[in-house]
Amino acid sequence: MWMGLLNKQPVAVVVVVDDDDDLGQRGHARLGHVLMDGFWWLILYLYIGVVDMRLSVLGTTKQSTTTRRLVCSPGAMTQTAHVAPRVGRRGSWRVNGVDVDRKGEEESAQEKSSWDDAGEDSSLFEDRVEMAIARAAAAQRSYSHFTQKQVDAVFKNAALEANMSRIPLAKMAVQETGIGLVEDKVIKNHFASEEIYNKYKDEKTVGVVEEDAVYGIQKVAEPMGVLCGIVPTTNPTSTAIFKCLLALKTRNAIVLAPHPRASDCTIAAAKIVHDAAVKAGAPPGIIGWIEHPSKDETFQLMKSPKVSMIIATGGPAMVHSSYSSGTPAIGVGAGNTPAIVDSCADIHMAVNYILLSKTFDNGVICASEQAAVVLENVYDAFRFEMERRGAHILSESDTEKVRQGLFPDGRMNADAVGKSAYELAQLFGLDGDITDHTRLLIAPIDHVGSDEVLSSEKLCPILGLFCAKTFDDALEIANNLVENGGKGHTSVIYSNNREHIEAWENTIQTVRMLVNMPSSQGAIGDLYNNLDPSLTLGCGSYGNTSVSTNVGPKHLLNFKTVAQRRENMLWFRVPPKVYFKEGCLEVALRELQGKKRAFIVTDKPLYDLGYVDKVVSVLESIHVHAQIFYHVKPDPDIETIQTGAKELSDYQADAIIALGGGSPMDAAKIMWLLYEYPDTKFEGLATRFMDIRKRVYDFPDLGAKAPLICIPTTSGTGSEVTPFSVVTDGATGSKYPLADYSLTPNMAIIDPQLVKHMPKSLTANGGIDAVTHALESYVSAYATDYTRGLSLQALHLLFQYLPRAYKLGPEDPEAREKTHNAATIAGMAFANAFLGICHSMAHKLGARFDIAHGLANALMISHVILYNATDAPYKVVAFAQYKESHARDDYAQLATLLDCQGAKATNSKIEQVVCLVKEVEKIKASIGIPTCMKDAIGDRVSFEEYEEALVKLAEDAFDDQCTGTNPRYPLIEDLRQMMLAAWEPLDYEAFLNEP
């Protein structure tokens, strides 16, 4: 600038204009008389530099004081520059007695050059921008410590002052931009202040804003920091008020980037809000602005690392720039709102609302209707009512003139933006009878596309008009309009037909779907609906924006979620009725009196041995007919279950009785489910879950058609009281443990008469299965005070009575009864605490090598105990109540409580665990369980075959439903190594010697 002055090149001079006091023009104009030599040139340079870089409103608080930059040369400055207030609606200026129309400025503003700094050194505007940001950041740091009460006081005072200035700001906006109507801009300013205040005055934006004491969740609101607010030329004051108020409510600072053609009024609005905020206690500088907006300065503001968020309202190019700036941004999308007028619409209301909306502020609202799509049978009535209310239907020739004049080069003519219908008619030279009372120009058109420019957005009171033969045609036209430049923004329908409205909802891709209301006023919210009031309207991913709602305070806050540790809700669920003691079968079954048809699920051996006859005899005595399904195999497969479910459905039973070991009871549970809900898919039932309460696949509640009564004839599975069922895929041989509390039987009958003559092998395998249930449920991550007592009592009974029941059988009825009870008690424990990896591996080993389930558990349980018994596992199961790994302590506690040999003689937890394992191995030996896998299957499976299968079995076991509650979360390789080690007898010394 200094070199420019020395060379007598044009320089920028700041001239202050006061509409009410000519002191500014008299004082500053005298500068021209003193610029006569180099010394004064230096003084002028210093003066202009300071003013140009620092100030926009000098030494006055009057709203009408503004700043203009005039390009002057030294020669010109030797004359007095008489500067008078602006005159005329177009915002002309009087300089040296000559009216300078702003039209040229408007035209050039559309070109890239209007955003340039006319060759100004980039470091100057960078300094200006950084200083504005620094001031705002310093103020925000102080403001961030304000309480909610202090913030609300600032918010209220700022809103009041902005509202009081709504008329002067509206006049100033129209004067400066030449766009829109003063009266409508008054309404927008009113909305931006009063409506926004009333909506958000009670909203918490400081500290804890949400709290759930039960679940231990708090949401804490924190400000983002310094915001960048891009302000458009179409809504220069209302948007500025809106963004400033939101910033104040959320304890943010904001720096506004006005449009070059609307900088004076935007800055005036910002200054009013700023001064009111400071008066209420906010730190000075909490609201800032770019003094002399240009594209480069706006980009510098957006890209600054000190800016936390951009709120971009403006043209597509500016919004796109905000998103590509590298700073988080909230932007608006372009609008091309279609309004469907259905056959059943209230035509008078539809016409009135469309006129109200499309003519509001001369059509510059981006949400305003761009085309009406009217059904054929009401088309003429719609046209008639439009003309009656002041609209003018364009002829074909005038429509073509509008096409050429409104989009002369494919882009909208800036001179047409925000002009009245009469002004547009003069601008385009239309022949129709259009007066200054004409409210709207309507152009009938017949298709949508790039070759029909009138089917795109028109920021003036010109409306496209389509005639649709059917509602489907109307939907297609409306959808095409949205696709043609309005995706995500807004659409409107005038209809009372629910089916039509639903079809429209499901077809049109806009985030604001307005029914029977004016689009401009409806989209901004609160006036005609309960949408959040806003002047920044997100368009979602449809319109390539980051939000799909009306922007409000929540979008300008960071929310910290403070989560207190909470243990999950726990439960204890068993069948409503459990009958036990010898002879309880008849008493319990008599509760079915009143039922008509009972479906009995069992297996062929039990049927042949006459066990079913005992049940049928009781049912006949209470006049209940019975049908028997005795085709259940060991490890029931899906095909058998589906066959049984079909017979059950054909029979239409009102009671289901499962009689047998685990297989009939497991099969009956799934038959029950398929009977009551035939559309159930097995794939869904087998879906794995992390938490049974939050599973993806929900089991329905059962029992509406028939209750399920389970009568065990073995002692071990516990299926009579559990929500579990193990089903085999006959095609692959894979076993699927299914779990859901809906599968819990309604009644369990534990009659020891039915197990008195169990063979030894069944006694051993069932009994050791129950031992495994009790051991795994005791140390499970889901174990509770309610389940551990059951697990412990089951182990007490099994350790004492299982060897006796095995050895003496029916000769020791006490041992039979106690073992039978223990199996059910262990079932109750693991029904609620779940199991662990011993069962995970047993499921896969049993299916692969045809090993009885109880035996497979017996061969793995000691290895699992030693694996789990560590204080520092590599991984621990993730469950809130399981605070730390304590499986070693649990096992050691069991060893002492069960009085395992040597457990009380040592204080070493590891040695106590070994004592427990030795006791388990002792019991296994007493009931004829092999010591290792080689002894169990080595006569038919080679070690090489066994080892080769373990890679796949380990992976399948890892994904078994039981793995998730094991106290030590295993690696797949850990599972493989355990199964590999099980081939040979257990090595205690190796465990004792581990570090």
mmCIF file of C-alpha atoms in Angstrom, residues 573-575 577-579 665 669 710 712 717-724 741 743-745 747-750 823-832:
data_model
loop_
_atom_site.group_PDB
_atom_site.id
_atom_site.type_symbol
_atom_site.label_atom_id
_atom_site.label_comp_id
_atom_site.label_asym_id
_atom_site.label_seq_id
_atom_site.Cartn_x
_atom_site.Cartn_y
_atom_site.Cartn_z
ATOM 1 C CA ARG A 573 -35.365 -68.356 36.889
ATOM 2 C CA VAL A 574 -36.530 -71.941 37.285
ATOM 3 C CA PRO A 575 -39.803 -73.750 36.484
ATOM 4 C CA LYS A 577 -43.298 -75.879 39.965
ATOM 5 C CA VAL A 578 -40.753 -78.558 40.895
ATOM 6 C CA TYR A 579 -42.077 -81.784 42.462
ATOM 7 C CA MET A 665 -36.479 -83.285 27.071
ATOM 8 C CA LYS A 669 -38.531 -78.092 24.115
ATOM 9 C CA CYS A 710 -40.482 -82.568 32.076
ATOM 10 C CA PRO A 712 -36.293 -87.003 33.975
ATOM 11 C CA THR A 717 -28.591 -83.389 32.383
ATOM 12 C CA GLY A 718 -30.736 -81.053 34.514
ATOM 13 C CA SER A 719 -32.706 -80.265 31.357
ATOM 14 C CA GLU A 720 -35.954 -80.525 33.328
ATOM 15 C CA VAL A 721 -35.203 -77.151 34.980
ATOM 16 C CA THR A 722 -33.020 -75.358 32.425
ATOM 17 C CA PRO A 723 -33.657 -73.044 29.463
ATOM 18 C CA PHE A 724 -31.230 -75.063 27.343
ATOM 19 C CA TYR A 741 -35.602 -68.644 29.109
ATOM 20 C CA LEU A 743 -37.611 -72.823 26.825
ATOM 21 C CA THR A 744 -37.816 -73.254 30.610
ATOM 22 C CA PRO A 745 -40.402 -75.988 31.350
ATOM 23 C CA MET A 747 -43.211 -78.115 35.593
ATOM 24 C CA ALA A 748 -40.482 -80.560 36.604
ATOM 25 C CA ILE A 749 -41.233 -83.905 38.290
ATOM 26 C CA ILE A 750 -38.198 -85.366 40.086
ATOM 27 C CA ALA A 823 -28.542 -83.352 39.275
ATOM 28 C CA THR A 824 -31.633 -81.122 39.327
ATOM 29 C CA ILE A 825 -30.073 -78.732 41.854
ATOM 30 C CA ALA A 826 -26.980 -78.427 39.629
ATOM 31 C CA GLY A 827 -29.356 -77.812 36.722
ATOM 32 C CA MET A 828 -30.951 -74.909 38.595
ATOM 33 C CA ALA A 829 -27.489 -73.473 39.230
ATOM 34 C CA PHE A 830 -26.226 -73.606 35.662
ATOM 35 C CA ALA A 831 -29.622 -72.533 34.289
ATOM 36 C CA ASN A 832 -28.809 -69.128 35.781
#
